mmCIF file of C-alpha atoms in Angstrom:
data_model
loop_
_atom_site.group_PDB
_atom_site.id
_atom_site.type_symbol
_atom_site.label_atom_id
_atom_site.label_comp_id
_atom_site.label_asym_id
_atom_site.label_seq_id
_atom_site.Cartn_x
_atom_site.Cartn_y
_atom_site.Cartn_z
ATOM 1 C CA UNK A 1 0.163 -0.380 -0.188
ATOM 2 C CA UNK A 2 1.414 3.601 -0.451
ATOM 3 C CA UNK A 3 1.944 5.729 2.206
ATOM 4 C CA UNK A 4 1.105 9.172 3.078
ATOM 5 C CA UNK A 5 3.138 11.010 4.778
ATOM 6 C CA UNK A 6 1.490 14.365 6.176
ATOM 7 C CA UNK A 7 3.892 17.797 7.576
ATOM 8 C CA UNK A 8 3.618 18.980 9.846
ATOM 9 C CA UNK A 9 1.164 17.036 12.290
ATOM 10 C CA UNK A 10 -0.209 20.034 13.824
ATOM 11 C CA UNK A 11 0.798 23.702 13.321
ATOM 12 C CA UNK A 12 -0.197 27.265 15.241
ATOM 13 C CA UNK A 13 -1.229 30.356 13.263
ATOM 14 C CA UNK A 14 -2.545 33.537 13.188
ATOM 15 C CA UNK A 15 -5.371 35.407 11.196
ATOM 16 C CA UNK A 16 -3.819 36.160 7.518
ATOM 17 C CA UNK A 17 -0.994 33.912 8.307
ATOM 18 C CA UNK A 18 0.241 32.152 4.827
ATOM 19 C CA UNK A 19 0.095 28.081 5.784
ATOM 20 C CA UNK A 20 1.580 25.663 3.870
ATOM 21 C CA UNK A 21 0.671 21.516 4.973
ATOM 22 C CA UNK A 22 2.974 18.719 2.210
ATOM 23 C CA UNK A 23 2.353 15.460 1.679
ATOM 24 C CA UNK A 24 4.963 12.979 0.256
ATOM 25 C CA UNK A 25 3.841 9.204 -1.236
ATOM 26 C CA UNK A 26 5.720 6.523 -1.031
ATOM 27 C CA UNK A 27 5.810 6.322 -4.895
ATOM 28 C CA UNK A 28 4.573 8.540 -7.825
ATOM 29 C CA UNK A 29 1.093 8.768 -7.899
ATOM 30 C CA UNK A 30 1.042 11.375 -10.912
ATOM 31 C CA UNK A 31 -1.039 14.242 -10.003
ATOM 32 C CA UNK A 32 -3.686 11.635 -8.125
ATOM 33 C CA UNK A 33 -3.724 13.554 -4.999
ATOM 34 C CA UNK A 34 -7.131 15.100 -2.892
ATOM 35 C CA UNK A 35 -6.739 17.380 0.000
ATOM 36 C CA UNK A 36 -9.256 17.293 2.219
ATOM 37 C CA UNK A 37 -10.854 19.872 4.971
ATOM 38 C CA UNK A 38 -12.855 18.275 8.481
ATOM 39 C CA UNK A 39 -14.112 20.549 10.860
ATOM 40 C CA UNK A 40 -14.701 19.284 14.081
ATOM 41 C CA UNK A 41 -17.985 17.187 14.874
ATOM 42 C CA UNK A 42 -18.167 17.313 10.463
ATOM 43 C CA UNK A 43 -17.457 15.306 7.368
ATOM 44 C CA UNK A 44 -15.160 16.309 5.231
ATOM 45 C CA UNK A 45 -14.731 18.102 2.520
ATOM 46 C CA UNK A 46 -13.434 17.983 -0.567
ATOM 47 C CA UNK A 47 -10.945 21.472 -1.525
ATOM 48 C CA UNK A 48 -8.573 20.615 -3.644
ATOM 49 C CA UNK A 49 -8.312 17.732 -6.518
ATOM 50 C CA UNK A 50 -5.846 16.116 -9.106
ATOM 51 C CA UNK A 51 -3.068 17.795 -7.091
ATOM 52 C CA UNK A 52 -4.161 21.585 -8.024
ATOM 53 C CA UNK A 53 -7.771 21.541 -8.761
ATOM 54 C CA UNK A 54 -9.833 23.853 -6.545
ATOM 55 C CA UNK A 55 -13.464 21.552 -5.954
ATOM 56 C CA UNK A 56 -16.317 24.234 -6.839
ATOM 57 C CA UNK A 57 -17.474 26.441 -3.733
ATOM 58 C CA UNK A 58 -13.966 26.244 -2.521
ATOM 59 C CA UNK A 59 -12.354 29.941 -1.933
ATOM 60 C CA UNK A 60 -9.460 30.822 -3.690
ATOM 61 C CA UNK A 61 -7.098 31.641 -0.914
ATOM 62 C CA UNK A 62 -6.723 26.686 -1.255
ATOM 63 C CA UNK A 63 -4.304 26.231 -3.807
ATOM 64 C CA UNK A 64 -2.239 23.034 -4.274
ATOM 65 C CA UNK A 65 0.572 21.959 -6.387
ATOM 66 C CA UNK A 66 3.260 19.222 -6.585
ATOM 67 C CA UNK A 67 2.730 15.639 -8.924
ATOM 68 C CA UNK A 68 4.886 12.242 -8.722
ATOM 69 C CA UNK A 69 5.639 11.997 -5.143
ATOM 70 C CA UNK A 70 5.644 14.987 -3.602
ATOM 71 C CA UNK A 71 2.716 17.824 -2.773
ATOM 72 C CA UNK A 72 1.832 20.816 -1.001
ATOM 73 C CA UNK A 73 -1.250 22.902 0.509
ATOM 74 C CA UNK A 74 -0.934 26.649 0.474
ATOM 75 C CA UNK A 75 -3.777 28.526 2.298
ATOM 76 C CA UNK A 76 -2.942 32.158 0.750
ATOM 77 C CA UNK A 77 -4.054 34.368 3.930
ATOM 78 C CA UNK A 78 -5.761 32.243 6.979
ATOM 79 C CA UNK A 79 -8.964 32.823 7.461
ATOM 80 C CA UNK A 80 -11.544 32.339 10.558
ATOM 81 C CA UNK A 81 -13.083 29.382 9.056
ATOM 82 C CA UNK A 82 -10.123 27.778 8.071
ATOM 83 C CA UNK A 83 -9.171 26.369 11.465
ATOM 84 C CA UNK A 84 -9.175 22.652 11.175
ATOM 85 C CA UNK A 85 -7.393 19.848 10.068
ATOM 86 C CA UNK A 86 -6.455 18.925 6.820
ATOM 87 C CA UNK A 87 -5.808 15.474 5.321
ATOM 88 C CA UNK A 88 -4.471 14.323 2.450
ATOM 89 C CA UNK A 89 -5.668 11.358 -0.230
ATOM 90 C CA UNK A 90 -4.456 9.213 -2.710
ATOM 91 C CA UNK A 91 -5.994 7.755 -5.136
ATOM 92 C CA UNK A 92 -4.068 6.382 -7.641
ATOM 93 C CA UNK A 93 -4.272 2.728 -6.671
ATOM 94 C CA UNK A 94 -6.204 0.679 -4.369
ATOM 95 C CA UNK A 95 -6.364 0.535 -1.205
ATOM 96 C CA UNK A 96 -6.277 4.266 -0.780
ATOM 97 C CA UNK A 97 -4.774 5.848 1.966
ATOM 98 C CA UNK A 98 -4.762 9.248 3.812
ATOM 99 C CA UNK A 99 -2.346 11.385 4.848
ATOM 100 C CA UNK A 100 -2.450 11.131 9.290
ATOM 101 C CA UNK A 101 -3.584 14.488 8.898
ATOM 102 C CA UNK A 102 -2.567 18.310 9.966
ATOM 103 C CA UNK A 103 -4.537 20.194 12.557
ATOM 104 C CA UNK A 104 -4.486 24.226 11.427
ATOM 105 C CA UNK A 105 -5.163 26.037 15.314
ATOM 106 C CA UNK A 106 -5.196 29.072 16.350
ATOM 107 C CA UNK A 107 -2.039 30.846 17.151
ATOM 108 C CA UNK B 1 -28.655 19.133 -3.891
ATOM 109 C CA UNK B 2 -26.275 15.957 -3.280
ATOM 110 C CA UNK B 3 -27.257 14.040 -0.011
ATOM 111 C CA UNK B 4 -26.232 11.213 1.796
ATOM 112 C CA UNK B 5 -28.190 10.265 4.585
ATOM 113 C CA UNK B 6 -25.970 7.505 6.642
ATOM 114 C CA UNK B 7 -27.856 4.825 9.178
ATOM 115 C CA UNK B 8 -28.000 2.247 11.125
ATOM 116 C CA UNK B 9 -24.845 2.079 13.539
ATOM 117 C CA UNK B 10 -25.218 1.434 16.734
ATOM 118 C CA UNK B 11 -23.687 -0.730 19.763
ATOM 119 C CA UNK B 12 -23.164 -3.914 18.934
ATOM 120 C CA UNK B 13 -21.141 -7.066 20.856
ATOM 121 C CA UNK B 14 -17.457 -7.841 19.680
ATOM 122 C CA UNK B 15 -17.629 -11.256 16.779
ATOM 123 C CA UNK B 16 -21.873 -9.682 16.329
ATOM 124 C CA UNK B 17 -22.672 -7.851 13.127
ATOM 125 C CA UNK B 18 -23.715 -4.206 11.582
ATOM 126 C CA UNK B 19 -25.343 -3.146 8.596
ATOM 127 C CA UNK B 20 -24.703 0.315 7.746
ATOM 128 C CA UNK B 21 -27.197 2.085 4.698
ATOM 129 C CA UNK B 22 -26.578 5.183 2.962
ATOM 130 C CA UNK B 23 -29.460 6.984 0.927
ATOM 131 C CA UNK B 24 -28.313 8.848 -1.551
ATOM 132 C CA UNK B 25 -30.348 11.437 -3.605
ATOM 133 C CA UNK B 26 -29.587 14.580 -5.052
ATOM 134 C CA UNK B 27 -27.871 13.005 -8.641
ATOM 135 C CA UNK B 28 -27.443 9.949 -10.758
ATOM 136 C CA UNK B 29 -26.590 7.077 -8.328
ATOM 137 C CA UNK B 30 -25.583 4.466 -10.359
ATOM 138 C CA UNK B 31 -23.493 7.146 -12.873
ATOM 139 C CA UNK B 32 -21.129 7.631 -9.788
ATOM 140 C CA UNK B 33 -18.892 5.648 -7.411
ATOM 141 C CA UNK B 34 -19.442 5.085 -3.908
ATOM 142 C CA UNK B 35 -17.709 4.087 -1.153
ATOM 143 C CA UNK B 36 -17.194 4.345 3.141
ATOM 144 C CA UNK B 37 -14.645 5.712 4.859
ATOM 145 C CA UNK B 38 -14.916 5.407 8.811
ATOM 146 C CA UNK B 39 -12.666 7.797 11.990
ATOM 147 C CA UNK B 40 -12.306 5.999 14.574
ATOM 148 C CA UNK B 41 -12.389 8.107 17.723
ATOM 149 C CA UNK B 42 -9.582 10.732 17.887
ATOM 150 C CA UNK B 43 -7.973 9.181 15.079
ATOM 151 C CA UNK B 44 -7.712 9.859 11.178
ATOM 152 C CA UNK B 45 -9.204 8.935 8.052
ATOM 153 C CA UNK B 46 -9.251 5.621 6.522
ATOM 154 C CA UNK B 47 -10.414 4.173 3.832
ATOM 155 C CA UNK B 48 -12.861 1.258 3.842
ATOM 156 C CA UNK B 49 -14.503 0.140 0.627
ATOM 157 C CA UNK B 50 -15.126 1.394 -3.025
ATOM 158 C CA UNK B 51 -18.645 -0.205 -5.657
ATOM 159 C CA UNK B 52 -18.862 1.065 -9.175
ATOM 160 C CA UNK B 53 -21.494 2.133 -10.498
ATOM 161 C CA UNK B 54 -22.099 -0.135 -11.552
ATOM 162 C CA UNK B 55 -22.071 -2.543 -8.517
ATOM 163 C CA UNK B 56 -19.539 -5.178 -10.749
ATOM 164 C CA UNK B 57 -16.213 -3.747 -8.844
ATOM 165 C CA UNK B 58 -15.699 -3.791 -5.462
ATOM 166 C CA UNK B 59 -12.363 -2.946 -3.467
ATOM 167 C CA UNK B 60 -11.317 -3.330 0.624
ATOM 168 C CA UNK B 61 -9.204 -2.341 3.220
ATOM 169 C CA UNK B 62 -7.436 -5.529 4.713
ATOM 170 C CA UNK B 63 -8.516 -4.279 7.936
ATOM 171 C CA UNK B 64 -12.207 -5.064 6.732
ATOM 172 C CA UNK B 65 -11.489 -8.329 4.058
ATOM 173 C CA UNK B 66 -12.980 -11.259 4.111
ATOM 174 C CA UNK B 67 -15.339 -9.677 7.036
ATOM 175 C CA UNK B 68 -17.307 -6.699 5.837
ATOM 176 C CA UNK B 69 -19.298 -6.180 2.086
ATOM 177 C CA UNK B 70 -20.041 -3.704 0.352
ATOM 178 C CA UNK B 71 -23.020 -3.830 -2.447
ATOM 179 C CA UNK B 72 -25.874 -0.459 -3.327
ATOM 180 C CA UNK B 73 -29.383 -1.164 -4.684
ATOM 181 C CA UNK B 74 -30.061 0.735 -7.802
ATOM 182 C CA UNK B 75 -33.791 0.804 -7.144
ATOM 183 C CA UNK B 76 -33.922 2.596 -3.731
ATOM 184 C CA UNK B 77 -30.550 4.508 -4.230
ATOM 185 C CA UNK B 78 -28.731 3.089 -1.584
ATOM 186 C CA UNK B 79 -25.367 1.445 -0.710
ATOM 187 C CA UNK B 80 -25.117 -0.489 1.493
ATOM 188 C CA UNK B 81 -22.246 -1.686 4.500
ATOM 189 C CA UNK B 82 -22.808 -5.272 5.258
ATOM 190 C CA UNK B 83 -20.143 -5.838 9.031
ATOM 191 C CA UNK B 84 -19.577 -9.301 10.280
ATOM 192 C CA UNK B 85 -16.994 -10.112 12.932
ATOM 193 C CA UNK B 86 -17.206 -7.003 13.968
ATOM 194 C CA UNK B 87 -13.630 -6.747 16.665
ATOM 195 C CA UNK B 88 -13.571 -3.122 19.056
ATOM 196 C CA UNK B 89 -10.832 -2.044 16.110
ATOM 197 C CA UNK B 90 -13.975 -1.252 14.302
ATOM 198 C CA UNK B 91 -15.507 0.907 16.527
ATOM 199 C CA UNK B 92 -15.539 4.830 14.444
ATOM 200 C CA UNK B 93 -17.743 7.035 12.768
ATOM 201 C CA UNK B 94 -18.411 5.277 8.994
ATOM 202 C CA UNK B 95 -19.392 7.689 6.125
ATOM 203 C CA UNK B 96 -20.367 6.902 3.414
ATOM 204 C CA UNK B 97 -19.160 8.844 0.091
ATOM 205 C CA UNK B 98 -19.572 9.621 -3.691
ATOM 206 C CA UNK B 99 -16.843 9.710 -5.670
ATOM 207 C CA UNK B 100 -16.353 12.220 -8.863
ATOM 208 C CA UNK B 101 -16.760 9.371 -11.180
ATOM 209 C CA UNK B 102 -18.868 6.284 -12.288
ATOM 210 C CA UNK B 103 -15.485 4.084 -12.700
ATOM 211 C CA UNK B 104 -13.470 3.096 -8.997
ATOM 212 C CA UNK B 105 -11.016 6.093 -10.329
ATOM 213 C CA UNK B 106 -11.521 9.488 -9.065
ATOM 214 C CA UNK B 107 -11.453 10.571 -6.236
ATOM 215 C CA UNK B 108 -14.270 11.485 -3.113
ATOM 216 C CA UNK B 109 -15.749 14.430 -3.799
ATOM 217 C CA UNK B 110 -19.025 14.719 -1.083
ATOM 218 C CA UNK B 111 -19.900 13.052 2.388
ATOM 219 C CA UNK B 112 -22.175 12.222 4.118
ATOM 220 C CA UNK B 113 -22.401 13.223 7.883
ATOM 221 C CA UNK B 114 -21.835 9.473 9.221
ATOM 222 C CA UNK B 115 -22.997 7.053 11.785
ATOM 223 C CA UNK B 116 -21.354 5.872 14.923
ATOM 224 C CA UNK B 117 -20.591 1.983 15.147
ATOM 225 C CA UNK B 118 -19.167 1.372 18.855
ATOM 226 C CA UNK B 119 -18.222 -2.398 19.221
ATOM 227 C CA UNK B 120 -17.952 -3.058 23.330
ATOM 228 C CA UNK B 121 -19.061 -6.825 25.665
#
């Protein structure tokens, strides 16, 4: 199974900060990667698919980049509603595997 | 509007069985692959199983293979997860989710609100 390693596992940031989360696959996965946001007690929501395509309705401050094995989710200017846990998911093959998550907290 | 509503969760003893259901609406059910993803209390997300739009292809995580069965009923627009030989480590919120395409490729683009399964004696 492909292992997805996310970093950092948590971070503290202020409103307006630029935030970067990385995800590394244990093998090349092309651009078959999605990013999800999950708030406490809620279901995850898709932010980015195909490594860099913004899901409809997602604010443009979110962006994704990378291909092969290294990927990045960037929030250009952190907003109060962005404090949440973020997960990457490889959809290159089965079994699907998630990163362990990155919790973004208020500084 | 896409809606996925899970039901069937609850408390079950180790070794017991449970069937989860997920009623879908707001989209053409047979045009999309569907899946189950779970989240143990305080833990991350774990993909469990996927079924193609036609129902002809299925995939399972090693942790549930041989114990869980995914299926779908197009006449009822409903996805199922039959869970047998349940273990303590199966305790989790189980999310029903929709893929972006009919084939089992493609990412997950919409999730239900989840149903809690607790395995305990």
